Coordinates of N, CA and C in Angstrom, one line a residue:
X1 N -130.2 -27.5 93.9 CA -128.7 -28.4 93.9 C -127.6 -27.7 94.2
X2 N -127.2 -27.8 95.3 CA -125.7 -27.6 95.8 C -124.6 -27.3 95.1
X3 N -123.8 -26.3 95.4 CA -122.6 -26.0 94.6 C -121.6 -27.0 94.9
X4 N -120.4 -27.4 93.7 CA -119.3 -28.1 94.2 C -118.3 -27.6 94.9
X5 N -117.9 -28.4 95.9 CA -116.6 -27.8 96.6 C -115.4 -28.2 95.6
X6 N -115.0 -27.0 95.6 CA -113.7 -26.8 94.5 C -112.4 -26.2 95.1
X7 N -112.6 -26.1 96.9 CA -111.3 -26.1 97.2 C -110.1 -27.0 97.9
X8 N -109.1 -26.2 97.9 CA -108.0 -27.4 97.9 C -107.1 -26.8 99.0
X9 N -106.3 -28.0 99.5 CA -106.2 -27.8 100.9 C -104.5 -27.6 100.9
X10 N -104.0 -26.8 101.7 CA -103.0 -26.0 102.0 C -101.5 -26.7 102.4
X11 N -100.8 -26.5 101.7 CA -99.5 -27.1 102.2 C -98.4 -26.4 102.6
X12 N -97.6 -26.7 103.8 CA -96.7 -25.6 104.2 C -95.4 -26.1 103.3
X13 N -95.0 -25.3 102.4 CA -93.7 -26.1 102.2 C -92.6 -26.1 103.2
X14 N -92.5 -25.3 103.9 CA -91.5 -25.7 105.0 C -91.1 -26.8 105.9
X15 N -92.9 -26.9 106.5 CA -93.4 -28.2 107.1 C -93.1 -29.3 106.4
X16 N -93.4 -29.0 105.1 CA -93.0 -30.3 104.2 C -91.5 -30.9 104.2
X17 N -90.6 -29.8 104.2 CA -89.0 -30.0 104.3 C -88.4 -30.7 105.3
X18 N -88.9 -30.2 106.3 CA -88.4 -30.3 108.0 C -89.0 -31.7 107.7
X19 N -90.1 -32.0 107.1 CA -90.5 -33.5 107.6 C -89.7 -35.0 106.4
X20 N -89.3 -34.4 105.8 CA -88.7 -34.7 104.4 C -87.4 -34.9 104.8
X21 N -86.5 -34.5 105.6 CA -85.2 -34.6 106.4 C -84.3 -33.9 105.7
X22 N -83.3 -34.3 105.5 CA -81.8 -33.5 105.0 C -81.6 -34.1 103.6
X23 N -81.4 -33.4 102.6 CA -81.2 -33.3 101.0 C -80.2 -34.4 100.8
X24 N -80.4 -34.9 99.9 CA -78.7 -36.3 99.6 C -78.3 -35.2 98.6
X25 N -77.0 -34.9 98.9 CA -76.4 -34.1 97.5 C -75.5 -35.4 97.2
X26 N -75.3 -34.9 95.2 CA -74.5 -35.8 94.4 C -73.2 -35.3 94.8
X27 N -72.5 -34.2 94.7 CA -71.5 -32.9 94.8 C -70.9 -33.1 96.4
X28 N -69.3 -32.9 96.2 CA -69.0 -32.4 97.6 C -69.4 -31.2 98.4
X29 N -69.3 -31.0 99.5 CA -70.2 -30.1 100.2 C -68.9 -29.2 100.5
X30 N -69.2 -28.0 101.1 CA -68.7 -27.1 101.6 C -67.4 -27.6 102.8
X31 N -67.8 -28.0 103.9 CA -67.4 -28.9 104.7 C -66.2 -29.9 104.4
X32 N -66.1 -30.7 103.1 CA -65.4 -31.7 102.6 C -64.2 -30.4 101.5
X33 N -64.3 -29.5 101.0 CA -63.8 -28.7 100.6 C -62.4 -28.0 101.7
X34 N -63.4 -27.7 102.9 CA -62.6 -26.9 103.9 C -61.2 -27.7 104.2
X35 N -62.2 -29.1 104.4 CA -61.2 -30.7 105.2 C -60.3 -30.7 104.4
X36 N -60.0 -30.5 103.1 CA -59.5 -31.4 102.1 C -57.6 -31.4 102.6
X37 N -57.0 -32.1 102.3 CA -55.6 -32.3 102.9 C -54.7 -31.0 101.8
X38 N -53.9 -30.5 103.2 CA -52.8 -29.2 102.9 C -51.4 -29.6 103.1
X39 N -50.9 -29.4 101.9 CA -49.3 -29.7 102.0 C -48.6 -28.6 103.1
X40 N -47.5 -29.0 103.9 CA -46.9 -28.5 104.9 C -46.0 -27.0 104.3
X41 N -45.4 -26.5 105.3 CA -44.6 -25.4 104.7 C -43.3 -26.3 104.2
X42 N -42.6 -27.0 104.4 CA -41.8 -28.0 103.9 C -41.5 -28.4 102.6
X43 N -42.8 -29.0 102.7 CA -43.4 -29.8 101.3 C -43.5 -28.5 100.2
X44 N -44.0 -27.5 100.4 CA -44.0 -26.2 99.6 C -42.6 -25.8 99.4
X45 N -42.0 -25.8 100.0 CA -40.3 -25.3 99.9 C -39.4 -25.9 98.7
X46 N -40.2 -27.5 98.9 CA -39.3 -28.7 97.9 C -39.6 -28.1 96.6
X47 N -40.9 -28.4 96.6 CA -42.0 -27.7 95.2 C -40.8 -26.3 94.5
X48 N -40.6 -25.7 95.2 CA -40.2 -24.5 94.5 C -38.9 -24.6 94.3
X49 N -38.4 -25.3 95.0 CA -36.7 -25.6 94.4 C -36.8 -26.4 93.4
X50 N -37.6 -27.5 93.3 CA -38.1 -28.5 92.2 C -38.1 -27.2 90.5
X51 N -38.7 -26.3 91.0 CA -39.7 -25.6 89.7 C -37.9 -24.6 89.2
X52 N -37.4 -24.5 90.3 CA -36.2 -23.5 89.9 C -34.8 -24.4 89.2
X53 N -35.0 -25.2 89.5 CA -34.0 -26.4 89.1 C -34.2 -26.8 87.4
X54 N -35.7 -26.6 87.4 CA -36.1 -27.1 85.8 C -36.2 -25.5 84.8
X55 N -36.1 -24.5 85.4 CA -35.7 -23.5 84.8 C -34.4 -22.9 84.3
X56 N -33.0 -23.5 85.3 CA -31.7 -23.8 85.2 C -31.6 -24.6 83.9
X57 N -32.0 -25.7 83.8 CA -31.8 -26.9 82.6 C -32.3 -26.2 81.5
X58 N -33.3 -25.2 81.3 CA -34.0 -24.7 80.3 C -33.1 -23.9 79.8
X59 N -32.5 -23.0 81.0 CA -31.8 -21.8 80.4 C -29.9 -22.7 79.6
X60 N -29.7 -23.5 80.3 CA -28.7 -24.1 79.6 C -28.7 -24.6 78.2
X61 N -29.8 -25.4 78.4 CA -30.5 -26.0 76.8 C -30.0 -25.0 75.8
X62 N -31.0 -23.5 76.1 CA -31.1 -22.5 75.6 C -29.5 -21.6 75.0
X63 N -29.0 -22.2 75.9 CA -27.5 -21.2 75.7 C -26.5 -22.4 74.8
X64 N -26.7 -23.9 75.2 CA -25.9 -24.4 74.2 C -26.6 -24.5 73.0
X65 N -27.9 -24.1 72.8 CA -28.4 -23.7 71.1 C -28.1 -22.5 70.5
X66 N -27.7 -21.7 71.1 CA -27.0 -20.1 70.7 C -25.7 -20.7 70.6
X67 N -25.0 -21.6 71.5 CA -23.7 -21.4 70.6 C -23.4 -22.3 69.6
X68 N -24.2 -23.1 69.5 CA -24.3 -24.2 68.3 C -24.4 -23.3 67.0
X69 N -25.5 -22.5 67.0 CA -26.0 -21.0 66.1 C -24.5 -20.3 65.7
X70 N -24.3 -20.4 67.0 CA -23.1 -19.2 66.7 C -21.8 -19.6 65.6
X71 N -21.5 -21.1 66.3 CA -20.9 -21.6 65.5 C -21.0 -21.9 63.9
X72 N -22.1 -22.2 63.7 CA -22.7 -22.3 62.1 C -22.6 -21.1 61.4
X73 N -23.4 -20.1 62.1 CA -23.0 -18.8 61.5 C -21.8 -18.3 60.8
X74 N -20.7 -18.6 61.7 CA -19.4 -18.2 61.8 C -18.6 -19.0 60.5
X75 N -19.2 -20.6 60.5 CA -18.8 -21.3 59.3 C -19.4 -20.7 58.0
X76 N -20.2 -20.3 58.1 CA -21.1 -19.8 56.6 C -20.3 -18.4 56.2
X77 N -19.8 -17.4 57.6 CA -19.4 -16.3 56.9 C -18.0 -16.4 56.0
X78 N -17.3 -17.5 57.1 CA -15.7 -18.4 56.1 C -16.2 -18.6 54.7
X79 N -17.1 -19.3 54.7 CA -17.1 -20.0 52.9 C -17.4 -18.6 52.4
X80 N -18.3 -17.3 52.6 CA -18.9 -16.5 51.7 C -17.3 -15.3 51.9
X81 N -16.6 -15.3 52.6 CA -15.4 -14.5 52.6 C -14.8 -15.2 51.4
X82 N -14.1 -16.9 51.7 CA -13.3 -17.0 51.0 C -14.1 -17.3 49.4
X83 N -15.3 -17.3 49.7 CA -15.6 -17.3 47.6 C -15.4 -15.6 47.0
X84 N -15.2 -15.1 48.5 CA -15.0 -13.2 47.6 C -14.0 -13.0 47.4
X85 N -12.7 -13.9 48.5 CA -11.2 -13.4 48.0 C -10.8 -14.6 46.9
X86 N -11.8 -15.2 46.6 CA -11.4 -16.4 45.5 C -11.7 -15.7 44.2
X87 N -12.5 -14.8 44.2 CA -13.5 -13.9 43.3 C -12.1 -12.7 42.8
X88 N -12.1 -12.3 43.7 CA -10.8 -10.9 43.7 C -9.5 -11.6 43.3
X89 N -9.2 -12.9 43.3 CA -8.2 -13.2 42.9 C -8.3 -13.5 41.5
X90 N -8.9 -14.1 41.1 CA -9.7 -14.8 39.7 C -9.3 -13.4 38.9
X91 N -9.8 -12.3 39.4 CA -10.1 -11.0 38.9 C -9.1 -10.4 38.2
X92 N -8.0 -10.5 39.6 CA -6.8 -10.3 39.0 C -5.8 -11.1 38.2
X93 N -5.8 -12.4 38.3 CA -5.3 -13.4 36.9 C -6.0 -12.8 35.4
X94 N -7.3 -12.1 35.7 CA -7.8 -12.0 34.0 C -6.8 -10.6 33.6
X95 N -6.9 -10.1 34.4 CA -6.2 -8.8 34.4 C -4.4 -8.9 33.6
X96 N -4.3 -9.6 34.3 CA -2.2 -9.7 34.2 C -2.8 -10.3 32.4
X97 N -3.8 -11.5 32.5 CA -3.6 -11.9 31.1 C -4.2 -11.4 29.6
X98 N -4.5 -10.1 30.5 CA -5.2 -9.5 29.4 C -3.9 -8.3 29.0
X99 N -3.4 -8.4 29.8 CA -2.3 -7.4 29.6 C -1.3 -7.9 29.0
X100 N -1.0 -9.1 29.2 CA -0.3 -10.1 28.5 C -0.6 -9.9 26.9
X101 N -2.4 -10.4 26.9 CA -2.6 -10.8 25.3 C -2.5 -9.2 24.5
X102 N -2.7 -7.8 24.9 CA -2.5 -6.7 24.4 C -1.0 -6.5 24.1
X103 N -0.1 -7.0 24.9 CA 1.2 -6.7 24.4 C 1.4 -7.8 23.0
X104 N 1.0 -9.1 23.2 CA 1.6 -9.8 22.0 C 0.3 -9.7 20.8
X105 N -0.8 -8.6 21.1 CA -1.5 -8.1 20.1 C -1.5 -7.0 19.2
X106 N -0.3 -6.2 20.5 CA 0.3 -4.8 19.4 C 1.1 -5.0 18.5
X107 N 1.7 -6.4 18.4 CA 2.7 -6.9 17.0 C 2.0 -7.2 15.9
X108 N 0.7 -7.7 16.1 CA -0.1 -8.2 15.4 C -1.0 -7.3 14.8
X109 N -1.4 -6.1 15.5 CA -2.4 -5.3 15.2 C -2.1 -4.7 14.0
X110 N -0.6 -4.2 13.4 CA -0.3 -4.1 11.9 C -1.0 -4.6 11.0
X111 N -1.2 -5.7 10.9 CA -1.3 -6.9 10.3 C -2.6 -6.7 10.1
X112 N -3.4 -6.6 10.7 CA -5.1 -7.0 10.9 C -5.7 -5.6 10.8
X113 N -4.9 -4.5 11.0 CA -5.0 -3.0 10.3 C -6.5 -3.0 9.1
X114 N -5.7 -3.7 8.2 CA -6.2 -3.6 7.2 C -7.7 -4.2 7.1
X115 N -7.7 -5.7 7.5 CA -8.9 -6.2 7.4 C -9.9 -5.3 8.3
X116 N -9.5 -4.8 9.4 CA -10.5 -4.1 10.5 C -10.7 -3.3 10.0
X117 N -10.0 -2.3 9.2 CA -11.1 -1.1 8.2 C -12.0 -1.6 7.2
X118 N -11.7 -2.4 6.6 CA -12.6 -3.3 5.5 C -13.9 -3.7 6.3
X119 N -13.6 -4.2 7.4 CA -15.0 -4.3 8.1 C -15.8 -3.2 8.6
X120 N -14.9 -2.3 9.3 CA -15.7 -1.0 9.6 C -16.4 -0.4 8.5
X121 N -15.9 -0.4 7.1 CA -16.4 0.3 5.9 C -17.6 -0.6 5.8
X122 N -17.5 -1.9 5.7 CA -18.8 -2.5 5.4 C -19.7 -2.5 6.5
X123 N -19.5 -2.4 7.8 CA -20.7 -2.4 8.6 C -21.3 -0.9 8.4
X124 N -20.3 0.4 8.2 CA -20.9 1.5 7.6 C -22.1 1.5 6.5
X125 N -21.8 0.4 5.6 CA -22.5 0.4 4.4 C -23.8 0.0 4.8
X126 N -23.7 -1.0 5.8 CA -25.2 -1.7 6.0 C -25.8 -0.9 6.6
X127 N -25.5 0.2 7.5 CA -25.9 1.0 8.0 C -26.7 1.8 7.5
X128 N -25.9 2.7 6.5 CA -26.5 3.1 5.7 C -27.8 3.3 4.8
X129 N -27.4 1.8 4.3 CA -28.3 1.1 3.6 C -29.9 0.9 4.5
X130 N -30.0 0.7 5.6 CA -30.7 0.4 6.5 C -31.5 1.8 6.6
X131 N -30.7 2.9 6.6 CA -31.2 4.0 7.0 C -32.2 4.8 5.8
X132 N -31.5 4.1 4.8 CA -32.5 4.7 3.5 C -33.8 3.8 3.6
X133 N -33.4 2.8 3.6 CA -34.9 1.6 3.3 C -35.9 2.4 4.7
X134 N -35.5 3.0 5.9 CA -36.3 3.4 7.0 C -37.1 4.5 6.2
X135 N -36.3 5.9 5.5 CA -36.7 7.1 4.8 C -37.6 6.5 4.0
X136 N -37.4 5.6 2.9 CA -38.1 5.3 2.0 C -39.8 4.6 2.5
X137 N -39.3 4.3 3.5 CA -40.4 3.2 3.8 C -41.5 4.7 4.9
X138 N -40.6 5.7 5.2 CA -41.5 6.8 6.0 C -42.5 7.7 5.1
X139 N -41.4 7.9 4.2 CA -42.0 8.7 2.8 C -43.2 8.2 2.5
X140 N -43.3 6.8 2.1 CA -44.1 6.1 1.4 C -45.3 5.7 2.2
X141 N -45.1 5.8 3.4 CA -46.4 5.9 4.7 C -46.9 7.1 4.3
X142 N -46.1 8.3 4.7 CA -46.7 9.4 4.9 C -47.6 9.8 3.5
X143 N -46.9 9.7 2.1 CA -47.5 10.0 0.9 C -49.0 9.1 1.2
X144 N -49.2 7.9 1.7 CA -50.4 6.9 1.9 C -51.4 7.9 2.6
X145 N -50.6 8.2 3.9 CA -51.7 9.2 4.9 C -52.1 10.4 4.1
X146 N -51.6 10.7 3.4 CA -52.0 12.3 2.7 C -52.8 11.8 1.8
X147 N -52.7 10.7 0.8 CA -54.0 10.2 0.0 C -54.9 10.1 0.5
X148 N -55.3 9.3 1.6 CA -56.4 8.7 2.4 C -56.9 10.1 3.1
X149 N -56.2 11.1 3.1 CA -56.8 11.8 4.2 C -57.6 13.2 2.8
X150 N -57.0 13.2 1.5 CA -57.4 13.8 0.7 C -58.8 13.3 -0.1
X151 N -58.6 12.0 0.3 CA -59.9 11.1 0.1 C -61.2 11.4 0.5
X152 N -60.9 11.5 1.8 CA -62.0 11.5 2.4 C -62.2 12.9 2.5
X153 N -61.4 13.9 2.7 CA -62.1 15.7 2.6 C -63.1 15.1 1.3
X154 N -62.7 14.8 0.2 CA -63.8 15.0 -1.4 C -64.8 14.1 -1.0
X155 N -64.7 13.1 -0.3 CA -66.2 12.5 0.2 C -67.1 13.7 0.9
X156 N -66.4 13.9 2.1 CA -67.2 14.7 2.9 C -67.6 16.2 2.1
X157 N -66.9 16.7 1.2 CA -67.3 17.7 0.2 C -68.5 17.3 -0.9
X158 N -68.6 16.1 -1.0 CA -69.4 15.4 -1.8 C -70.8 15.2 -1.0
X159 N -70.6 14.9 0.1 CA -71.6 14.5 1.0 C -72.2 15.8 1.3
X160 N -71.5 16.9 1.7 CA -72.2 18.4 1.9 C -72.8 18.7 0.5
X161 N -72.3 18.9 -0.3 CA -72.8 19.5 -1.7 C -74.9 18.6 -1.9
X162 N -74.3 17.6 -1.6 CA -75.8 16.6 -2.0 C -77.0 17.2 -1.0
X163 N -76.4 17.0 0.3 CA -77.5 17.7 1.2 C -77.8 19.5 1.3
X164 N -77.2 19.8 0.6 CA -77.2 21.6 0.2 C -78.4 21.2 -1.1
X165 N -78.0 21.0 -2.1 CA -78.9 20.2 -2.9 C -80.3 19.8 -2.9
X166 N -80.6 18.9 -1.7 CA -82.0 18.6 -1.0 C -82.3 19.6 -0.4
X167 N -81.7 20.4 0.4 CA -82.3 21.2 0.9 C -83.0 22.4 0.5
X168 N -82.1 22.6 -0.8 CA -82.6 23.6 -1.7 C -83.9 23.2 -2.4
X169 N -84.0 21.8 -2.8 CA -85.0 21.6 -3.8 C -86.3 21.4 -2.6
X170 N -86.4 21.2 -1.2 CA -87.1 20.9 -0.6 C -87.9 22.6 -0.3
X171 N -86.8 23.4 -0.4 CA -87.2 24.5 0.0 C -88.2 25.1 -1.1
X172 N -88.1 25.0 -2.5 CA -88.4 25.2 -3.3 C -90.1 24.6 -3.8
X173 N -90.0 23.5 -3.3 CA -91.3 22.6 -3.3 C -92.3 23.2 -2.2
X174 N -91.5 23.7 -1.5 CA -92.6 24.7 0.0 C -92.8 25.2 -0.7
X175 N -92.1 26.2 -1.4 CA -92.6 27.7 -1.9 C -93.8 27.7 -3.1
X176 N -93.7 26.7 -3.8 CA -94.6 26.5 -5.0 C -95.7 25.9 -4.1
X177 N -95.9 24.6 -3.3 CA -97.1 24.9 -2.4 C -97.6 25.6 -1.9
X178 N -97.1 27.1 -1.4 CA -98.2 28.0 -0.7 C -98.3 29.1 -1.9
X179 N -97.6 28.9 -2.8 CA -97.7 30.1 -4.0 C -99.0 29.1 -4.5
X180 N -99.3 27.7 -4.8 CA -100.4 27.4 -5.3 C -101.9 27.5 -4.3
X181 N -101.5 27.5 -2.9 CA -102.7 27.9 -1.9 C -103.3 29.2 -2.3
X182 N -102.4 29.9 -2.2 CA -102.5 31.4 -2.4 C -103.4 31.8 -3.3
X183 N -103.0 31.2 -4.7 CA -103.9 31.6 -6.0 C -105.2 30.7 -5.2
X184 N -105.5 29.4 -5.3 CA -106.5 29.0 -5.0 C -107.4 29.7 -4.0
X185 N -106.9 30.2 -3.2 CA -107.6 31.2 -2.1 C -108.3 32.4 -2.7
X186 N -107.5 33.2 -4.0 CA -107.7 34.2 -4.5 C -108.6 33.9 -5.3
X187 N -108.5 32.9 -6.0 CA -109.8 33.1 -7.0 C -111.2 32.6 -6.6
X188 N -111.0 31.6 -5.0 CA -112.5 31.5 -4.5 C -113.0 32.6 -3.6
X189 N -112.2 33.1 -3.1 CA -112.7 34.3 -2.1 C -111.6 35.4 -1.9
X190 N -111.9 36.5 -1.7 CA -111.1 37.7 -2.0 C -110.2 37.8 -0.3
X191 N -109.6 37.3 0.1 CA -109.5 37.2 1.4 C -108.0 37.3 1.6
X192 N -107.5 38.0 2.6 CA -105.8 38.0 2.3 C -105.4 37.4 3.1
X193 N -103.9 36.9 2.3 CA -102.8 35.8 2.4 C -102.3 35.9 3.7
X194 N -102.2 37.2 4.4 CA -101.8 37.3 5.9 C -103.1 36.9 6.8
X195 N -103.7 37.2 6.9 CA -105.0 36.9 7.8 C -105.2 35.3 7.8
X196 N -104.9 34.6 6.8 CA -105.0 32.7 7.1 C -103.6 32.3 7.1
X197 N -103.2 31.2 7.8 CA -102.6 30.4 7.9 C -102.8 29.0 7.4
X198 N -101.9 28.4 7.3 CA -101.8 26.9 6.3 C -103.1 26.0 6.7
X199 N -103.2 25.6 8.2 CA -103.9 24.9 8.5 C -105.5 25.2 8.2
X200 N -105.6 26.8 8.2 CA -107.1 27.6 7.9 C -107.2 27.2 6.1
X201 N -106.2 27.2 5.4 CA -106.3 27.5 4.1 C -106.7 26.0 4.0
X202 N -106.0 25.1 4.7 CA -106.5 23.5 4.2 C -107.9 23.3 4.3
X203 N -108.5 23.9 5.6 CA -109.6 23.5 6.2 C -110.8 23.7 5.0
X204 N -110.4 25.0 4.6 CA -111.3 25.8 3.5 C -111.3 25.1 2.3
X205 N -110.4 24.6 2.0 CA -110.3 24.1 0.7 C -111.0 22.7 0.5
X206 N -111.2 21.8 2.0 CA -111.8 20.8 2.0 C -113.3 21.2 2.0
X207 N -113.2 21.9 2.8 CA -115.2 22.5 2.9 C -115.8 22.7 1.3
X208 N -114.6 23.5 0.3 CA -115.2 23.6 -0.7 C -115.4 22.6 -1.6
X209 N -114.3 21.4 -1.3 CA -114.6 20.3 -2.2 C -115.9 19.5 -1.7
X210 N -116.3 19.2 -0.3 CA -117.3 19.1 -0.2 C -118.8 19.4 -0.5
X211 N -118.5 20.7 -0.9 CA -119.9 21.6 -1.4 C -119.9 21.5 -2.9
X212 N -119.2 21.1 -3.7 CA -119.2 20.7 -4.9 C -119.4 19.6 -5.0
X213 N -119.2 18.7 -4.3 CA -119.5 17.1 -4.3 C -121.0 17.2 -4.3
X214 N -121.6 17.8 -3.0 CA -122.8 17.9 -3.0 C -123.7 18.3 -4.1
X215 N -123.2 19.6 -4.5 CA -123.7 20.2 -5.6 C -123.9 19.2 -6.7
X216 N -123.1 18.5 -7.1 CA -123.2 17.8 -8.3 C -123.8 16.9 -8.1
X217 N -123.7 16.3 -6.9 CA -124.9 15.2 -6.8 C -126.2 15.4 -6.5
X218 N -126.7 16.5 -6.3 CA -128.3 17.1 -6.4 C -128.4 17.1 -8.1
X219 N -127.9 17.9 -8.6 CA -128.0 18.1 -9.9 C -128.4 16.8 -10.8
X220 N -127.3 15.5 -10.3 CA -127.5 14.3 -11.4 C -128.8 13.7 -10.5
X221 N -129.2 14.0 -9.4 CA -130.5 13.5 -8.6 C -131.9 14.3 -9.7
X222 N -131.4 15.5 -9.9 CA -132.5 16.2 -10.8 C -132.9 15.9 -12.4
X223 N -131.5 15.7 -12.7 CA -131.6 14.8 -13.9 C -132.4 13.8 -14.0
X224 N -132.3 12.8 -13.4 CA -132.7 11.4 -13.2 C -134.1 11.9 -13.5
X225 N -134.8 12.7 -12.4 CA -136.4 12.5 -12.0 C -137.0 13.3 -13.2
X226 N -136.1 14.4 -13.8 CA -136.7 14.6 -14.8 C -136.9 13.6 -16.1
X227 N -136.1 12.9 -16.0 CA -136.1 11.7 -17.2 C -137.2 10.6 -17.2
X228 N -137.5 10.4 -15.6 CA -138.5 9.7 -15.4 C -140.1 9.9 -15.7
X229 N -140.0 11.9 -15.5 CA -141.0 12.3 -15.6 C -141.6 11.8 -17.5
X230 N -140.6 12.6 -17.9 CA -141.0 11.9 -19.7 C -141.1 10.8 -19.7
X231 N -140.8 10.0 -19.6 CA -140.9 8.8 -19.6 C -142.5 7.8 -19.3
X232 N -143.2 8.8 -18.1 CA -144.2 8.8 -17.6 C -145.3 9.4 -18.3
X233 N -144.9 10.4 -18.8 CA -145.9 11.5 -19.9 C -146.0 10.9 -21.3
X234 N -145.0 10.3 -21.9 CA -145.0 9.4 -23.3 C -146.0 8.7 -22.9
X235 N -145.7 7.3 -22.1 CA -147.1 6.2 -21.5 C -148.1 6.6 -22.0
X236 N -148.3 7.8 -20.8 CA -150.0 8.1 -21.1 C -150.5 8.5 -22.5
X237 N -149.7 9.3 -23.3 CA -150.0 9.4 -24.4 C -150.1 8.5 -25.1
X238 N -149.7 7.3 -25.1 CA -149.8 6.3 -26.1 C -151.4 6.0 -25.6
X239 N -151.4 5.4 -24.4 CA -152.9 5.1 -23.9 C -154.0 5.7 -24.4
X240 N -153.8 7.2 -24.4 CA -155.0 8.0 -25.0 C -155.1 7.6 -26.3
X241 N -154.1 7.7 -27.0 CA -154.3 7.4 -28.8 C -154.9 6.3 -28.8
X242 N -154.4 4.9 -27.9 CA -155.2 3.9 -28.6 C -156.5 3.3 -28.1
X243 N -157.2 3.8 -27.1 CA -158.8 4.1 -26.3 C -159.7 4.8 -27.3
X244 N -159.0 6.0 -28.0 CA -159.7 6.7 -29.1 C -160.7 5.9 -30.3
X245 N -159.9 5.5 -31.2 CA -160.5 4.7 -32.1 C -161.2 3.2 -31.4
X246 N -160.9 2.8 -30.2 CA -162.2 1.7 -30.4 C -163.5 2.3 -29.6
X247 N -163.5 3.5 -29.3 CA -165.1 4.0 -29.0 C -165.9 4.2 -30.1
X248 N -165.0 4.8 -31.1 CA -165.6 4.9 -32.5 C -166.0 3.6 -33.2

């Protein structure tokens, strides 16, 4: 079996491009850009002059707008100044009217003096009444606050006394329990109370209870066995007495 020929022909890309010829470009080339139509120097000067004229027109428009704005500002200032002058004139008129009314009122002051004094006295009485009410209200509030404070203090004292009583009773109970344990230990074994702690005493008492219960169970079992033996002995005696007369 011969091997299969997997060789591929080599194609020179440069030679292939030459054989294809020049590439057809879609856009403009560099030569087209260089050969573009260009304006002459005279045309350029004309364009520059047109630009300058346009800038002058803009400047003229801005100047007109500024002049109009200045005129509006002047009108507004005149209005404000006229309003301030009119207000000052009004004030002067009011002052003159007050002076005239003061002169006319001086003649009638003597007649109205008694009425004004009576009205002043009434105002003073009202003020004094309000002050008295405020003082009474404050004193009432202060008395209520003092009563509430005294009640809260008494409640706190009662609570503290109850707590102290409960603590004292707990101490008494603990002491009585410790005394009872000491007595129990001294009756069973002569051991010093200092050498044994509370958990050791409890363990020893439990062990003693277990021993006592075991001894009681043993004694009950022994008594039961003795009763059974007695019953069996009575039955044997009855049998022997019944067989004796039969043999005769």
